Short mmCIF file of C-alpha atoms and ligand atoms in Angstrom, two decimals:
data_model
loop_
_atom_site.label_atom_id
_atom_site.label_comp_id
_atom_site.label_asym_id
_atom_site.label_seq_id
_atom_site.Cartn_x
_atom_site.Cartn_y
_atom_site.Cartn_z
CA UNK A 1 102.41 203.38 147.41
CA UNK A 2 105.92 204.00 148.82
CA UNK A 3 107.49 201.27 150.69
CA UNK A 4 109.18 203.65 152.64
CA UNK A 5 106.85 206.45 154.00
CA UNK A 6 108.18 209.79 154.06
CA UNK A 7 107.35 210.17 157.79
CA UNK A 8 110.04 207.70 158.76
CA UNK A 9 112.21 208.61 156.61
CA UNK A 10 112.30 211.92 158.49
CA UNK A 11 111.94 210.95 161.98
CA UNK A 12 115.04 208.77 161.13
CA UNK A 13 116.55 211.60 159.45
CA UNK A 14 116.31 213.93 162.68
CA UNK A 15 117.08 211.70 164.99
CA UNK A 16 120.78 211.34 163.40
CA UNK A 17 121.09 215.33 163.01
CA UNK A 18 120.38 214.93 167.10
CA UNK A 19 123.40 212.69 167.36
CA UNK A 20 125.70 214.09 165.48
CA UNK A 21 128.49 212.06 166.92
CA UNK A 22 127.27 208.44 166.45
CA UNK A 23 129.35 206.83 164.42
CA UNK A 24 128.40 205.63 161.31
CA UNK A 25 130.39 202.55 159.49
CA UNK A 26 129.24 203.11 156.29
CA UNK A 27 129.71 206.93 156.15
CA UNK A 28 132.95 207.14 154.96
CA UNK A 29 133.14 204.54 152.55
CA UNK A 30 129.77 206.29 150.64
CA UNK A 31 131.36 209.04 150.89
CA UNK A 32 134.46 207.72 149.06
CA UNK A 33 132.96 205.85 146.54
CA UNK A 34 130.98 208.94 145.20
CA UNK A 35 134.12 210.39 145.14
CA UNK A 36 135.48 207.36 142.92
CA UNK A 37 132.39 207.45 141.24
CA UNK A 38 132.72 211.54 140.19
CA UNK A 39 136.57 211.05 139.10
CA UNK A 40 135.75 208.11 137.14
CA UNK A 41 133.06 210.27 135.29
CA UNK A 42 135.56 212.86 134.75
CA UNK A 43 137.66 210.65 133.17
CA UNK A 44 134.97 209.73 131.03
CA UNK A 45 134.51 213.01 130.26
CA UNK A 46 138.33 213.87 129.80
CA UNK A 47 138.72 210.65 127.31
CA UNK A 48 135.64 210.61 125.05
CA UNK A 49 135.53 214.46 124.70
CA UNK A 50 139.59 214.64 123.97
CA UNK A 51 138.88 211.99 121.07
CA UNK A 52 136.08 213.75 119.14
CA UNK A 53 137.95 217.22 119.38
CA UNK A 54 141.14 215.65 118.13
CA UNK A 55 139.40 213.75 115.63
CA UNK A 56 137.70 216.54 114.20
CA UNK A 57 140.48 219.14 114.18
CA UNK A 58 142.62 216.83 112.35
CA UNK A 59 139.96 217.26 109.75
CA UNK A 60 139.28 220.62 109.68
CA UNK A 61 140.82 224.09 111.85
CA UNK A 62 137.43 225.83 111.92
CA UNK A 63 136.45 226.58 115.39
CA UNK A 64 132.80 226.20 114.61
CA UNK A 65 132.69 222.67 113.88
CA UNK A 66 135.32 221.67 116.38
CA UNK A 67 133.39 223.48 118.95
CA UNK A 68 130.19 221.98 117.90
CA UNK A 69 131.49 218.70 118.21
CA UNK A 70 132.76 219.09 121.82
CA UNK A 71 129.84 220.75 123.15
CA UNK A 72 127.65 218.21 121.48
CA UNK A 73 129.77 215.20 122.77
CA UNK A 74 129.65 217.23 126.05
CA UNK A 75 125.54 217.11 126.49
CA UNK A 76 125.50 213.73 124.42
CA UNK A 77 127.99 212.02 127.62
CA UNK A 78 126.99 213.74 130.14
CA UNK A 79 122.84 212.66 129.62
CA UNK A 80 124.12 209.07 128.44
CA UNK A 81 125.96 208.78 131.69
CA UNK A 82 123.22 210.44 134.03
CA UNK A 83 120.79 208.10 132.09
CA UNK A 84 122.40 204.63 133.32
CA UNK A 85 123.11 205.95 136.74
CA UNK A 86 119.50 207.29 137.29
CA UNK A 87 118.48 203.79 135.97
CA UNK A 88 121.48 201.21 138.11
CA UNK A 89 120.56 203.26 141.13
CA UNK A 90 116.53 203.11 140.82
CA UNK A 91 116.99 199.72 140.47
CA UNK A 92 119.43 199.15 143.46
CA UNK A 93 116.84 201.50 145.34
CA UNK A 94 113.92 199.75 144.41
CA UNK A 95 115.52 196.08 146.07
CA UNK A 96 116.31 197.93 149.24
CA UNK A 97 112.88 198.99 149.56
CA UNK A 98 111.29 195.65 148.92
CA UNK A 99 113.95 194.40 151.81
CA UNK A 100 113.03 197.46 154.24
CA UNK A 101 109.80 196.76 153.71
CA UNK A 102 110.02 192.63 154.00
CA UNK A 103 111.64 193.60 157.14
CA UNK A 104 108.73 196.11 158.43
CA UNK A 105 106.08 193.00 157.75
CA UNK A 106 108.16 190.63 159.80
CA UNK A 107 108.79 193.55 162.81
CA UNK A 108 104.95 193.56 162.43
CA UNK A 109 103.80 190.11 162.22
CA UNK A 110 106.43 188.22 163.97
CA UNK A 111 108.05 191.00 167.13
CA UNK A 112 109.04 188.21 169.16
CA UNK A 113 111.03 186.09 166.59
CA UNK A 114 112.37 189.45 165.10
CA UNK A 115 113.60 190.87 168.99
CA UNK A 116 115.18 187.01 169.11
CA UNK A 117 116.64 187.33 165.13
CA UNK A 118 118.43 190.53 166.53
CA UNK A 119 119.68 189.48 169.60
CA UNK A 120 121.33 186.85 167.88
CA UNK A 121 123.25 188.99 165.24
CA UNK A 122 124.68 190.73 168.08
CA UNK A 123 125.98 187.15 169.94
CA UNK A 124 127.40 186.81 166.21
CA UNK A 125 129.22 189.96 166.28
CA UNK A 126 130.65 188.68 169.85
CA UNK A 127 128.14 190.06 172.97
CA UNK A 128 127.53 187.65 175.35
CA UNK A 129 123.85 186.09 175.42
CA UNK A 130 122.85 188.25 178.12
CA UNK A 131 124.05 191.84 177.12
CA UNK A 132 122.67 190.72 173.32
CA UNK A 133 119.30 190.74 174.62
CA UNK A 134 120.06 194.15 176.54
CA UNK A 135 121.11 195.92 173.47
CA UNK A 136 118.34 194.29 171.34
CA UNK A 137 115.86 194.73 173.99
CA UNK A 138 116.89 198.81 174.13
CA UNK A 139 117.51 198.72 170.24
CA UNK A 140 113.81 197.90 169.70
CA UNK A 141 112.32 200.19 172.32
CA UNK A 142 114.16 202.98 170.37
CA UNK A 143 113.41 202.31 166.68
CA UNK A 144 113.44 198.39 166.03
CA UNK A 145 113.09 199.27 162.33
CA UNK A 146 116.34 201.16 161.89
CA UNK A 147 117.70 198.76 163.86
CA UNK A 148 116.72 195.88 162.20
CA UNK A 149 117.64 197.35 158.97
CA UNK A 150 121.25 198.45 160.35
CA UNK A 151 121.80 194.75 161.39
CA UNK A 152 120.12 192.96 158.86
CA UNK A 153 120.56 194.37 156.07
CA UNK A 154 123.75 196.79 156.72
CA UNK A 155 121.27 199.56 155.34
CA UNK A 156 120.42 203.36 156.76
CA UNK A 157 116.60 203.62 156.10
CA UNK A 158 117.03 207.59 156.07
CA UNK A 159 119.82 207.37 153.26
CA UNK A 160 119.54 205.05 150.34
CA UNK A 161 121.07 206.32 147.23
CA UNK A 162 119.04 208.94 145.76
CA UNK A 163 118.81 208.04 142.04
CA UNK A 164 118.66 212.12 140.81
CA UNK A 165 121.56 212.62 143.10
CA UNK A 166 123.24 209.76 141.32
CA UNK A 167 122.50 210.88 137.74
CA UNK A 168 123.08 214.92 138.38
CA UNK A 169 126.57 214.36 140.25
CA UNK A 170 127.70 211.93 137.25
CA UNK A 171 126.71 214.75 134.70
CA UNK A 172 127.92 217.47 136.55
CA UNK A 173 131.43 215.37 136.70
CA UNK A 174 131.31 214.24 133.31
CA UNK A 175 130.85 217.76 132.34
CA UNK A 176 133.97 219.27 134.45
CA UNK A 177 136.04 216.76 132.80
CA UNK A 178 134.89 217.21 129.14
CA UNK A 179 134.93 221.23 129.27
CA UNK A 180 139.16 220.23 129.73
CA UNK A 181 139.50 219.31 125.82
CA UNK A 182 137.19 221.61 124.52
CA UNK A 183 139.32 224.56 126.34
CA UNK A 184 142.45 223.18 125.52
CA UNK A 185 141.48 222.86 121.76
CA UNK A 186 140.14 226.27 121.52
CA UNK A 187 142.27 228.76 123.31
CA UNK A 188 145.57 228.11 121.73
CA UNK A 189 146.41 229.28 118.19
CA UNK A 190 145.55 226.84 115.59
CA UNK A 191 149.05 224.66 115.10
CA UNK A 192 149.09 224.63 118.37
CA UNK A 193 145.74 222.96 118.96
CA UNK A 194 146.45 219.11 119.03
CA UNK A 195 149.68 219.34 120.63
CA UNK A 196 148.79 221.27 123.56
CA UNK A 197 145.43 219.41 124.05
CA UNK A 198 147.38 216.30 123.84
CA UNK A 199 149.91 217.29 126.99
CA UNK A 200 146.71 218.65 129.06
CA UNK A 201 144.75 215.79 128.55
CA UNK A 202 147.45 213.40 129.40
CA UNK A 203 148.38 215.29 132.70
CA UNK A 204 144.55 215.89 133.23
CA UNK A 205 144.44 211.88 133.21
CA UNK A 206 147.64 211.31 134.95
CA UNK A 207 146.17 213.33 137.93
CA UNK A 208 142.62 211.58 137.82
CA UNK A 209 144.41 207.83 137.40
CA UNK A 210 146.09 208.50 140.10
CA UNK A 211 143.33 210.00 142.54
CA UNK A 212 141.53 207.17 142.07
CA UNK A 213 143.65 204.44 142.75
CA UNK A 214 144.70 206.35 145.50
CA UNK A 215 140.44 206.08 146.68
CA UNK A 216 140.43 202.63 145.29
CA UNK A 217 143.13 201.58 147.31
CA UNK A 218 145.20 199.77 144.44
CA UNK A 219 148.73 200.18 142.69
CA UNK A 220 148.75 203.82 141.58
CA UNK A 221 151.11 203.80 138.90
CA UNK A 222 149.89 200.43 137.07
CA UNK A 223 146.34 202.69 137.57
CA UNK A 224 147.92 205.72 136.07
CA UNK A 225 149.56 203.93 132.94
CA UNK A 226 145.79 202.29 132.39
CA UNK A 227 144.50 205.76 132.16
CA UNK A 228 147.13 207.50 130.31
CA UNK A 229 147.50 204.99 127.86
CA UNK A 230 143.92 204.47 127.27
CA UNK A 231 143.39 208.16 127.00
CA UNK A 232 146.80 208.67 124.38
CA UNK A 233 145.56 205.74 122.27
CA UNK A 234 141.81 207.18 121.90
CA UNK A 235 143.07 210.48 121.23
CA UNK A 236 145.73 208.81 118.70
CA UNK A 237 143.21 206.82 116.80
CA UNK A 238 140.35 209.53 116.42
CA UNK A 239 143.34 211.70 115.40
CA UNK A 240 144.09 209.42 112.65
CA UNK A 241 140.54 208.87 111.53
CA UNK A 242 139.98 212.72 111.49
CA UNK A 243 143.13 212.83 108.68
CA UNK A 244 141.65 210.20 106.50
CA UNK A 245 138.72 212.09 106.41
CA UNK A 246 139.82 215.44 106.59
CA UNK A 247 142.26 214.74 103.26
CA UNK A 248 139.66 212.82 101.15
CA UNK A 249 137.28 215.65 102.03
CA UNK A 250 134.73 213.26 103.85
ZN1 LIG B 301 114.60 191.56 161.43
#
């Protein structure tokens, strides 16, 4: 049985699509960290891609098996990461539904204590005694649930995390940033491969570093070097491992 029906979800849903200008706190910063959370799985997809490519075309220059290798490391990265986001969120999912639904057994067993519990997160946030009971009083004739879990538990009841939504967008940004490599292997003539895959990645990573420090609010060019290196020393080691092999015919 779901713990949250569908039928609230819905109602809830609507009622925000007939407000369109109520603010909501929490919008923004979702917002932004799904944006952190697609560049980071660019980069992923940037750094792990560049590596095999390298690695392999410093072993051999037939387009075949370099191209096999990136699309391969391509669908291999981009299910691995969709797989442990589907998973982290349907677990973060599943706790706020056992709290939503805590929450609708206490609304239903206890009103009175629950009308008092929400009046007195709003003296907390600074109303007086008086207009706290107002707004709870109002809050609950309108939808005590959402209120409840608004106040409570800083959750929207009509938009928890959507575990598919989670794992697609992380593939689908994975994917964006592997397909880089795998071009800039490819299209250039062969002595040119490494070289000019090398430069794209490390501007590709430059501009991703730098995006999300500027989203995560910290030092962007300590983020940038992080990246950059991180993404020159993969790329350097798989290059050398693709030699050893490549010349003792591995
Ligand atoms: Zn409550």
């Amino acid at each position: 049985m779901l713990l949250v029906d569908e039928t609230d979800e819905n109602a809830a849903t609507s009622e925000n699509q007939a407000h369109p200008h109520e603010p909501h706190g929490n919008g923004l910063a979702s917002r932004l960290n799904w944006l952190r959370a697609g560049v980071l799985g660019a980069n992923d997809g940037i750094v792990s891609t560049a590596g095999l490519v390298v690695g392999v075309a410093a072993a051999t220059t037939t387009t075949s098996a370099i191209l096999t290798a990136g699309i391969s490391g391509l669908a291999a990265g981009a299910l691995s990461m969709a797989a442990g986001e589907y998973v982290s969120v349907s677990t973060q999912r599943d706790s706020e539904r056992a709290l939503l639904a805590k929450e609708r057994r206490e609304l239903r067993d206890e009103p009175d204590f629950e009308l008092t519990e929400l009046a007195q997160i709003y003296v907390g946030k600074g109303l007086s005694p008086a207009t706290a009971r107002l707004v709870a009083d109002e809050l609950t004739a309108h939808d005590a649930f959402t209120a409840h879990a608004e106040a409570e538990l800083g959750l929207d009841p009509s938009d928890l995390t959507n575990p598919w939504q989670a794992a697609g967008s992380s593939a689908i940004s994975f994917t964006i940033g592997a397909l880089l490599p795998i071009l800039a292997i490819l299209l250039p003539p062969v002595s040119w491969r490494i070289p000019v895959t090398f430069v794209a990645v490390l501007i590709a990573l430059i501009l991703t570093g730098s995006i999300s420090a500027r989203l995560g609010r910290s030092n962007p060019r300590r983020a940038v070097l992080r990246v950059v290196v991180g993404g020159a020393l993969a790329m350097a080691v798989t290059y050398g491992i693709g030699q050893v092999a490549g010349v003792s015919g591995l």
